[in-house]
């Protein structure tokens, strides 16, 4: 099985290059991450992030045959050879498949991703009906892998100004939470030509999300709410 | 070497580390949290089923019943002062997480959803209790993200992708900070701190088949051991009954809590024979052993009769999609079955380390010294899976680990505040303080070597798997120790090819393997020494629990010697639960 992997070590290389690796194996049940570990056992200089190996920690996002995804839940059998692996697009490369995620996290932090409720907390839980809680399904499951945001051209052009799909999904997660009291501040913060409105609904994010989440729909709901509050 | 100064250094950004960080940052202290991965990548994220606390939202409940179950679940090895504290604090820390924003699932009346879990009872061993609070089957994910979010708000200072190398101590044994490796730059960093808190999580990667993430390499245990601190009760490893056959990925006990059950090759619901009362919701050690016996005696499933099946389709489509969506995702991806229609093939899989760095119930690390078996190490704390408080004793109950993180994260932070008030300045760091850490780093600059790290890593896991698994025996353990010694010598002769400074993961993995090796040795030596069966430590050659000789904690030192200390049978305020025969 042939792999073609993006390599760049700023310590040693003048410019990036693609390196081929061959593994004698049957795809069988293996995930792409399993193959990368076998490659790394041969060539320990290949750098990548990995942790949970079950698609919940978000470490091993990369560009796989042109599409962003998680190596640990991408079956080898689903991939055409040669399997071409590159770092996530739109973020500075630190080394090989490892990118600098800071521009992504900075946008995430900018939406105040925490519950704001200024009432004194009750002695027990705040109540929320199962229907109200169901509004958070499809939102809170985000693993911050950046597959969506780094597949979005609007983020590539304006990473410092456009919040991006992952951040906006979380903005909606807090607006949608009946326990949160900061809806109007949150909307004010996003009412800006760039932060929210650079989304043109091309839905690359939906296609890229390895967890099956739908940032475009969440962005639509934020926009809808903004329209409603002005009329 | 670059130097930074903080009030507190916290190593690890999982549930425990971030709960403590939140408390200290909110109190106005200058806190550095070092993590070798971005905080939401920490392994707390993989916890599924829930967090146990006696809220009584579904059935009447009482923290004392929870305490009884935990003491019994620990096979009486747990320290009852710590267990009382944890169970009493349970409701408070769960409500607090709800106030912080954790998206718990809800009951019709709007309260936090709770599900039954293994080893839970009402009224001291009576009917099944319903005590585990859940956010679907993604409770750990929801908790970890909520804690990270609150720390953003509290402006906690994170050092992301910094691997802690070793503690810095002075001649009196005080801990003055830590040396870490900046993984992106490849440079060491000295963090000077008046208090250092280890929250580095588990070390399940010592086994070949494990539910644990790649990052669970016992870094805090390695650091403690190298600093002369013994490791407590390392023979007690939990094998989770339901890891996906082959892949090892966890399938939550919540599946059985929601009504799922195990069947063997004959289609028999075999847990009825092993635990007539609690059946599939007996203690995890009991269920894991039952599965191992079924497979060993030829009653497994599949062409190789090497697993059993976890059946849940009868729970119903809507319930599964609502309460167990993550499990369905995992089963589809890793077992290629849709649990809406077919059972999941499972085997017992290494999951959780009950042992760890010895602490008292307020998180301070305690070691045997002149004054007795539990003298505090000034400036050093440990919490979460890397610590042994000990609330889990010889077997942890499901849902008690997330609780452990929050309760002792908070308790340690409170004790640290007192310690900081009593110690407004820290003693100077001696010139040779960082030497141990720098030598560890320099060792992997060596270019000549006859062994490869990946080979030694794989062999160590194989040795632990086949010599220190669910069932243990003297000859097998002794042979394992000899093989492990050989593996350690090979590690001494190993070198890496990658000598780049930038994000050198070969070097990180080599340093991690050194920590795993410390953990593996402590584990197998402690297991060979304990000639009884208790909780998760099952000896074929000593099948009975022996309270007369073994109601005591093991302390394994880095030099290979083993010591013991008494179990704390006296709770803080309530009467003790004396050891009795443990049946479910």
XYZ file of C-alpha atoms in Angstrom, chain B residues 31-566:
536
model
C -1.405 29.282 37.921
C 0.517 27.537 35.149
C -1.128 24.453 33.651
C 1.292 22.360 31.608
C -0.115 19.783 29.241
C 1.509 17.666 26.577
C -1.702 17.935 24.551
C -4.236 20.709 24.050
C -6.505 20.548 27.154
C -9.593 19.124 25.420
C -7.478 16.257 24.028
C -6.878 14.930 27.569
C -8.206 11.449 28.211
C -11.076 12.616 30.432
C -12.681 13.359 27.060
C -13.189 9.624 26.495
C -15.216 8.968 29.663
C -18.665 7.914 28.577
C -21.202 6.672 31.081
C -21.263 9.341 33.731
C -20.388 10.673 37.151
C -21.770 9.045 40.266
C -23.318 11.148 43.025
C -26.258 10.542 45.341
C -28.593 13.207 43.958
C -31.604 10.928 44.294
C -33.220 12.322 41.149
C -34.631 8.953 40.053
C -34.688 6.778 43.161
C -34.303 7.806 46.791
C -30.621 8.046 47.624
C -28.105 8.868 50.326
C -24.383 9.547 50.132
C -23.831 6.994 52.898
C -25.230 4.272 50.600
C -22.832 5.469 47.923
C -20.049 5.284 50.479
C -21.003 1.734 51.462
C -21.014 0.646 47.801
C -17.631 2.269 47.175
C -16.031 0.643 50.237
C -17.456 -2.735 49.239
C -16.480 -2.167 45.581
C -12.910 -1.433 46.700
C -12.886 -4.892 48.328
C -12.223 -3.012 51.578
C -8.830 -1.703 50.436
C -10.106 1.865 49.961
C -9.331 4.445 52.673
C -12.640 5.191 54.346
C -11.814 8.777 55.299
C -11.244 9.635 51.622
C -14.268 7.624 50.481
C -16.521 9.394 52.969
C -15.227 12.759 51.801
C -15.737 11.936 48.117
C -19.274 10.572 48.484
C -20.382 13.373 50.799
C -19.057 16.009 48.374
C -20.550 14.253 45.340
C -23.828 16.164 44.931
C -22.147 19.532 45.520
C -19.472 19.093 42.821
C -22.010 17.759 40.315
C -24.402 20.692 40.858
C -21.423 23.003 40.486
C -20.565 21.475 37.093
C -24.181 21.982 36.054
C -23.916 25.641 37.065
C -20.666 25.851 35.077
C -22.690 24.836 32.016
C -22.164 21.080 31.617
C -24.975 19.917 29.278
C -26.312 17.024 31.362
C -29.137 14.951 29.895
C -32.411 15.702 31.652
C -35.342 13.923 33.234
C -38.918 14.959 32.425
C -38.983 17.154 35.539
C -35.921 19.067 34.291
C -33.463 17.579 36.766
C -30.156 15.908 35.874
C -30.616 12.488 34.246
C -29.249 9.533 36.247
C -28.764 5.916 35.179
C -28.025 2.715 37.099
C -24.380 1.579 37.121
C -22.529 -1.459 38.409
C -22.074 -2.023 42.132
C -24.745 0.517 43.117
C -27.272 -0.305 45.806
C -29.859 1.309 48.019
C -29.875 0.907 51.742
C -26.454 -0.804 52.118
C -26.643 -3.719 49.682
C -30.357 -3.662 48.852
C -32.001 -2.970 45.486
C -30.175 -1.471 42.517
C -29.645 2.296 42.818
C -29.797 4.832 39.951
C -26.931 7.135 40.787
C -24.798 7.970 37.750
C -25.363 11.436 36.242
C -24.914 11.519 32.492
C -24.668 13.696 29.412
C -25.836 10.966 26.997
C -22.755 8.706 26.707
C -20.330 11.605 26.342
C -20.134 12.755 29.945
C -16.343 13.051 30.021
C -16.302 15.074 26.825
C -18.967 17.410 28.174
C -17.135 17.773 31.483
C -13.690 18.369 30.003
C -14.916 20.994 27.549
C -16.923 22.747 30.265
C -13.883 22.896 32.523
C -11.667 24.212 29.730
C -14.297 26.843 28.932
C -14.451 28.015 32.558
C -10.667 28.202 32.649
C -10.720 30.439 29.566
C -13.060 32.701 31.483
C -10.814 32.556 34.571
C -7.764 33.383 32.418
C -5.749 30.380 33.549
C -2.311 30.315 31.951
C -1.884 27.186 29.815
C 1.424 25.878 28.516
C 0.123 23.689 25.707
C 2.311 20.903 24.324
C 4.816 21.048 27.143
C 5.925 17.622 28.376
C 6.922 17.594 32.050
C 10.281 15.870 32.439
C 11.114 15.838 36.154
C 10.375 17.492 39.473
C 12.855 19.920 40.959
C 13.597 19.308 44.644
C 16.030 20.709 47.184
C 18.179 18.847 49.697
C 15.343 18.851 52.273
C 13.069 17.132 49.774
C 10.810 20.142 49.159
C 9.370 20.297 45.662
C 10.140 23.655 44.043
C 8.824 23.228 40.530
C 9.294 21.229 37.388
C 11.368 21.094 34.206
C 9.318 20.677 31.045
C 10.090 20.238 27.371
C 8.572 22.788 25.002
C 7.638 20.302 22.291
C 7.348 22.855 19.513
C 10.733 24.458 20.136
C 12.507 21.451 21.590
C 13.844 23.528 24.480
C 13.591 22.894 28.226
C 11.696 25.316 30.455
C 12.051 25.609 34.222
C 8.807 26.437 36.019
C 9.425 27.618 39.528
C 6.360 27.189 41.747
C 5.555 27.275 45.435
C 3.279 24.271 44.938
C 3.337 21.616 42.228
C 0.280 19.505 41.451
C 0.548 16.281 39.464
C -2.608 15.501 37.469
C -1.099 13.439 34.698
C -3.709 10.698 34.455
C -3.304 6.981 33.905
C -0.793 4.668 32.313
C -2.934 2.046 30.589
C -0.471 1.948 27.720
C 1.636 -0.554 29.691
C -0.790 -3.152 28.311
C -1.149 -4.297 24.715
C -4.942 -4.187 24.785
C -6.142 -1.040 26.485
C -9.024 1.392 26.316
C -6.519 4.162 27.042
C -5.328 6.933 24.758
C -1.750 7.028 23.457
C -0.999 9.821 25.931
C -1.712 7.666 29.011
C 1.904 6.943 29.772
C 2.174 7.558 33.518
C 4.389 10.623 33.231
C 3.562 11.811 36.756
C 4.247 8.360 38.189
C 7.615 8.230 36.459
C 8.512 11.650 37.834
C 7.405 10.718 41.343
C 9.258 7.419 41.252
C 12.474 9.046 40.053
C 12.108 11.597 42.868
C 12.121 8.738 45.388
C 8.382 8.648 46.015
C 6.941 5.113 46.166
C 3.889 4.117 44.121
C 0.889 2.741 45.997
C -1.234 -0.334 45.138
C 0.058 -0.653 41.592
C -1.025 -4.302 41.329
C -4.633 -3.142 41.055
C -5.550 -2.496 37.439
C -9.118 -2.488 36.281
C -9.920 -4.567 33.235
C -13.107 -3.104 31.825
C -15.524 -5.907 30.931
C -16.510 -4.390 27.608
C -13.738 -3.239 25.282
C -14.428 -3.746 21.576
C -12.857 -7.051 20.515
C -9.639 -6.323 18.612
C -9.742 -2.520 18.709
C -9.851 -2.179 22.513
C -12.095 0.889 22.345
C -14.324 1.313 25.400
C -18.021 0.467 25.440
C -19.557 2.170 28.463
C -20.986 0.316 31.441
C -23.903 2.674 30.748
C -24.988 0.159 28.099
C -25.644 -2.403 30.829
C -27.042 0.383 33.032
C -29.618 1.088 30.330
C -30.580 -2.607 30.179
C -27.967 -4.257 27.941
C -26.544 -7.652 28.934
C -23.787 -10.124 28.099
C -24.256 -13.502 26.423
C -21.799 -16.343 25.784
C -21.391 -18.674 22.804
C -24.384 -20.742 23.884
C -26.537 -17.630 23.964
C -26.658 -17.882 27.762
C -26.960 -14.803 29.962
C -24.044 -16.095 32.011
C -23.763 -13.294 34.605
C -26.765 -14.858 36.320
C -24.449 -17.660 37.443
C -21.700 -15.377 38.757
C -23.787 -12.624 40.383
C -27.355 -13.870 40.875
C -28.555 -10.590 42.376
C -26.793 -7.802 40.424
C -26.070 -9.894 37.292
C -24.529 -7.655 34.592
C -24.248 -4.776 37.049
C -21.916 -6.525 39.495
C -18.503 -4.930 40.189
C -16.333 -4.573 37.094
C -13.705 -6.981 38.437
C -16.411 -9.621 38.932
C -17.840 -9.190 35.428
C -14.403 -9.073 33.738
C -13.358 -12.310 35.476
C -16.626 -13.992 34.531
C -16.037 -13.160 30.854
C -12.441 -14.388 31.053
C -13.628 -17.678 32.579
C -16.353 -18.149 29.948
C -13.808 -17.654 27.166
C -11.164 -19.786 28.891
C -13.596 -22.665 29.393
C -14.613 -22.677 25.730
C -17.911 -20.829 25.975
C -16.823 -17.761 23.994
C -18.429 -16.498 20.792
C -17.240 -16.412 17.191
C -15.154 -18.881 15.187
C -12.282 -18.610 17.691
C -14.562 -18.477 20.752
C -12.457 -15.537 21.881
C -15.055 -12.974 22.970
C -18.593 -12.592 24.324
C -21.460 -10.490 23.019
C -23.032 -7.379 24.499
C -26.673 -7.314 23.495
C -28.600 -4.031 23.536
C -30.936 -3.991 20.534
C -33.871 -4.797 22.871
C -33.382 -1.411 24.582
C -35.070 0.107 21.555
C -34.041 2.426 18.760
C -35.121 5.732 20.332
C -33.489 5.030 23.689
C -30.214 4.011 22.024
C -30.150 7.070 19.770
C -30.979 9.346 22.699
C -28.891 7.863 25.514
C -26.136 5.873 23.767
C -25.395 7.645 20.467
C -21.617 7.598 20.944
C -21.639 3.849 21.599
C -23.498 3.283 18.355
C -20.909 5.388 16.514
C -18.049 3.363 18.038
C -19.719 0.006 17.325
C -20.327 0.954 13.699
C -16.761 2.169 13.191
C -14.731 -0.291 15.215
C -16.861 -3.468 15.420
C -18.720 -3.066 12.133
C -22.053 -3.839 13.757
C -25.078 -1.642 14.245
C -26.146 -2.164 17.857
C -29.701 -1.242 16.895
C -29.766 -4.684 15.270
C -26.827 -6.814 16.391
C -24.795 -7.386 19.585
C -21.272 -5.955 20.021
C -18.306 -8.381 20.377
C -16.418 -7.484 23.570
C -13.518 -8.662 25.766
C -12.105 -7.472 29.107
C -9.620 -4.670 28.329
C -7.141 -2.815 30.565
C -8.849 0.405 31.547
C -7.980 2.084 34.837
C -5.156 2.256 37.358
C -6.491 2.122 40.903
C -3.002 2.670 42.320
C -0.768 5.698 41.970
C 1.091 8.396 43.858
C 0.137 8.140 47.544
C -1.822 11.114 48.887
C -4.167 11.932 51.748
C -7.723 13.030 51.071
C -6.749 16.661 50.621
C -4.352 15.831 47.808
C -0.974 16.226 49.469
C 1.564 13.541 48.526
C 2.494 11.429 51.561
C 5.455 9.059 51.915
C 6.925 6.860 54.626
C 9.452 8.820 56.652
C 10.820 9.025 60.134
C 7.484 10.097 61.591
C 5.428 7.265 60.104
C 4.090 5.916 56.827
C 2.345 9.131 55.732
C 4.519 12.195 56.007
C 3.664 15.017 53.600
C 6.112 16.001 50.872
C 6.166 19.812 51.149
C 4.972 21.501 47.966
C 3.805 18.377 46.146
C 0.236 17.321 45.397
C -1.346 14.655 43.185
C -4.946 14.141 42.060
C -7.015 12.084 39.656
C -5.951 8.792 38.129
C -2.227 9.390 38.760
C -2.938 9.625 42.504
C -3.873 6.925 45.012
C -6.011 8.650 47.653
C -7.205 5.778 47.909
C -10.905 5.868 47.094
C -10.960 2.991 44.618
C -8.931 0.498 46.627
C -8.722 -2.820 44.785
C -11.539 -2.095 42.318
C -13.118 1.134 41.131
C -16.856 1.485 40.641
C -18.014 2.921 37.335
C -18.797 6.632 37.526
C -16.475 7.161 40.498
C -13.494 8.303 38.438
C -15.067 11.511 37.110
C -16.252 12.167 40.659
C -12.733 11.585 41.984
C -11.383 14.213 39.534
C -13.761 16.935 40.668
C -13.782 16.254 44.408
C -10.047 15.928 44.822
C -9.296 18.613 42.248
C -11.208 20.980 44.460
C -9.886 19.560 47.751
C -6.259 19.789 46.636
C -6.773 23.361 45.435
C -8.168 24.300 48.857
C -5.205 22.730 50.620
C -2.811 24.474 48.233
C -4.377 27.830 49.154
C -3.631 27.118 52.823
C -0.107 25.981 51.953
C 0.551 29.141 49.904
C -0.619 31.323 52.782
C 1.767 29.532 55.134
C 4.599 29.666 52.592
C 4.605 33.161 51.084
C 8.018 32.620 49.531
C 9.701 29.523 48.233
C 13.234 28.437 49.003
C 15.782 29.074 46.219
C 16.221 26.400 43.580
C 19.622 24.777 44.072
C 21.959 24.982 41.101
C 21.809 21.233 40.513
C 17.984 21.159 40.854
C 17.216 20.723 37.136
C 20.114 18.273 36.533
C 18.051 15.088 36.666
C 15.635 16.458 34.061
C 18.342 17.788 31.761
C 20.185 14.467 31.878
C 16.993 12.673 30.846
C 16.651 14.963 27.858
C 20.319 14.744 26.896
C 20.210 10.942 26.958
C 18.038 10.915 23.829
C 20.514 13.103 21.920
C 22.739 10.005 21.753
C 23.013 8.791 18.173
C 24.432 5.287 18.665
C 22.027 2.555 19.682
C 21.271 -1.043 18.826
C 17.585 -1.035 19.743
C 14.532 0.811 18.486
C 12.096 2.467 20.880
C 9.034 1.182 18.989
C 10.244 -2.444 19.363
C 10.892 -2.182 23.094
C 7.542 -0.397 23.545
C 5.667 -3.205 21.802
C 7.513 -5.930 23.697
C 6.876 -4.301 27.085
C 3.159 -4.212 26.290
C 3.223 -7.866 25.272
C 4.996 -8.878 28.484
C 2.505 -7.045 30.699
C -0.431 -8.428 28.741
C 0.619 -12.058 29.005
C 2.271 -12.003 32.443
C 0.140 -9.576 34.453
C -3.405 -9.781 33.059
C -6.807 -10.627 34.512
C -5.566 -13.856 36.195
C -2.093 -14.043 37.721
C 0.208 -16.751 39.093
C 3.640 -16.731 40.778
C 5.686 -18.457 38.019
C 4.120 -16.371 35.287
C 4.705 -13.131 37.196
C 8.326 -14.015 38.018
C 9.010 -14.866 34.403
C 7.419 -11.535 33.441
C 9.705 -9.640 35.811
C 12.772 -11.272 34.224
C 11.561 -10.425 30.713
C 10.745 -6.881 31.713
C 14.241 -6.476 33.156
C 15.600 -7.526 29.780
C 13.330 -5.017 28.021
C 14.555 -2.257 30.325
C 18.162 -3.077 29.465
C 17.258 -2.910 25.784
C 15.728 0.517 26.359
C 19.076 1.624 27.796
C 20.676 0.608 24.502
C 18.056 2.284 22.316
C 18.470 5.418 20.208
C 16.160 7.484 18.029
C 16.864 8.627 14.470
C 15.069 11.946 14.724
C 17.321 14.635 16.194
C 15.363 17.665 15.080
C 14.444 20.145 17.771
C 11.051 20.944 16.280
C 8.074 18.871 17.441
C 10.170 15.768 17.825
C 7.593 13.098 18.680
C 10.211 10.315 18.559
C 11.886 11.919 21.550
C 8.549 12.408 23.309
C 7.655 8.741 22.822
C 11.033 7.610 24.139
C 10.578 9.737 27.271
C 7.058 8.360 27.675
C 8.306 4.792 27.406
C 10.736 5.451 30.257
C 7.764 6.455 32.404
C 5.752 3.425 31.331
C 8.672 1.202 32.250
C 8.617 2.578 35.834
C 4.889 1.883 35.996
C 5.176 -1.613 34.534
C 7.839 -2.610 37.045
C 5.916 -1.238 40.016
C 2.832 -3.084 38.756
C 4.310 -6.517 38.192
C 6.515 -6.469 41.308
C 3.581 -5.441 43.501
C 1.443 -8.148 41.876
C 4.050 -10.839 42.497
C 4.377 -9.809 46.137
C 0.656 -9.822 46.991
C -0.212 -13.461 47.635
C -3.978 -13.100 47.896
C -6.866 -12.252 45.565
C -8.608 -8.941 46.167
C -10.664 -6.827 43.766
C -8.990 -6.640 40.398
C -5.898 -8.546 41.561
C -6.817 -12.200 41.014
C -4.218 -14.868 41.811
C -4.894 -18.421 40.584
C -2.484 -19.670 43.215
C -4.029 -17.627 46.051
C -7.732 -17.429 45.165
C -9.004 -16.078 48.516
C -8.926 -12.630 50.044
C -6.703 -12.683 53.121
C -7.591 -9.810 55.451
C -5.333 -11.064 58.226
C -2.182 -10.620 56.196
C -3.135 -8.362 53.318
C -5.542 -5.671 54.432
C -2.779 -3.173 53.679
C -1.549 -0.868 50.926
C 1.489 -1.751 48.833
C 4.246 0.844 48.382
C 6.605 0.025 45.504
C 9.852 1.985 45.433
C 11.772 2.785 42.264
C 14.718 0.689 43.491
C 12.572 -2.458 43.471
C 11.915 -2.709 47.208
C 8.373 -3.048 48.499
C 6.829 -1.680 51.660
C 3.326 -1.656 53.105
C 1.136 0.712 55.089
C -2.194 0.224 56.858
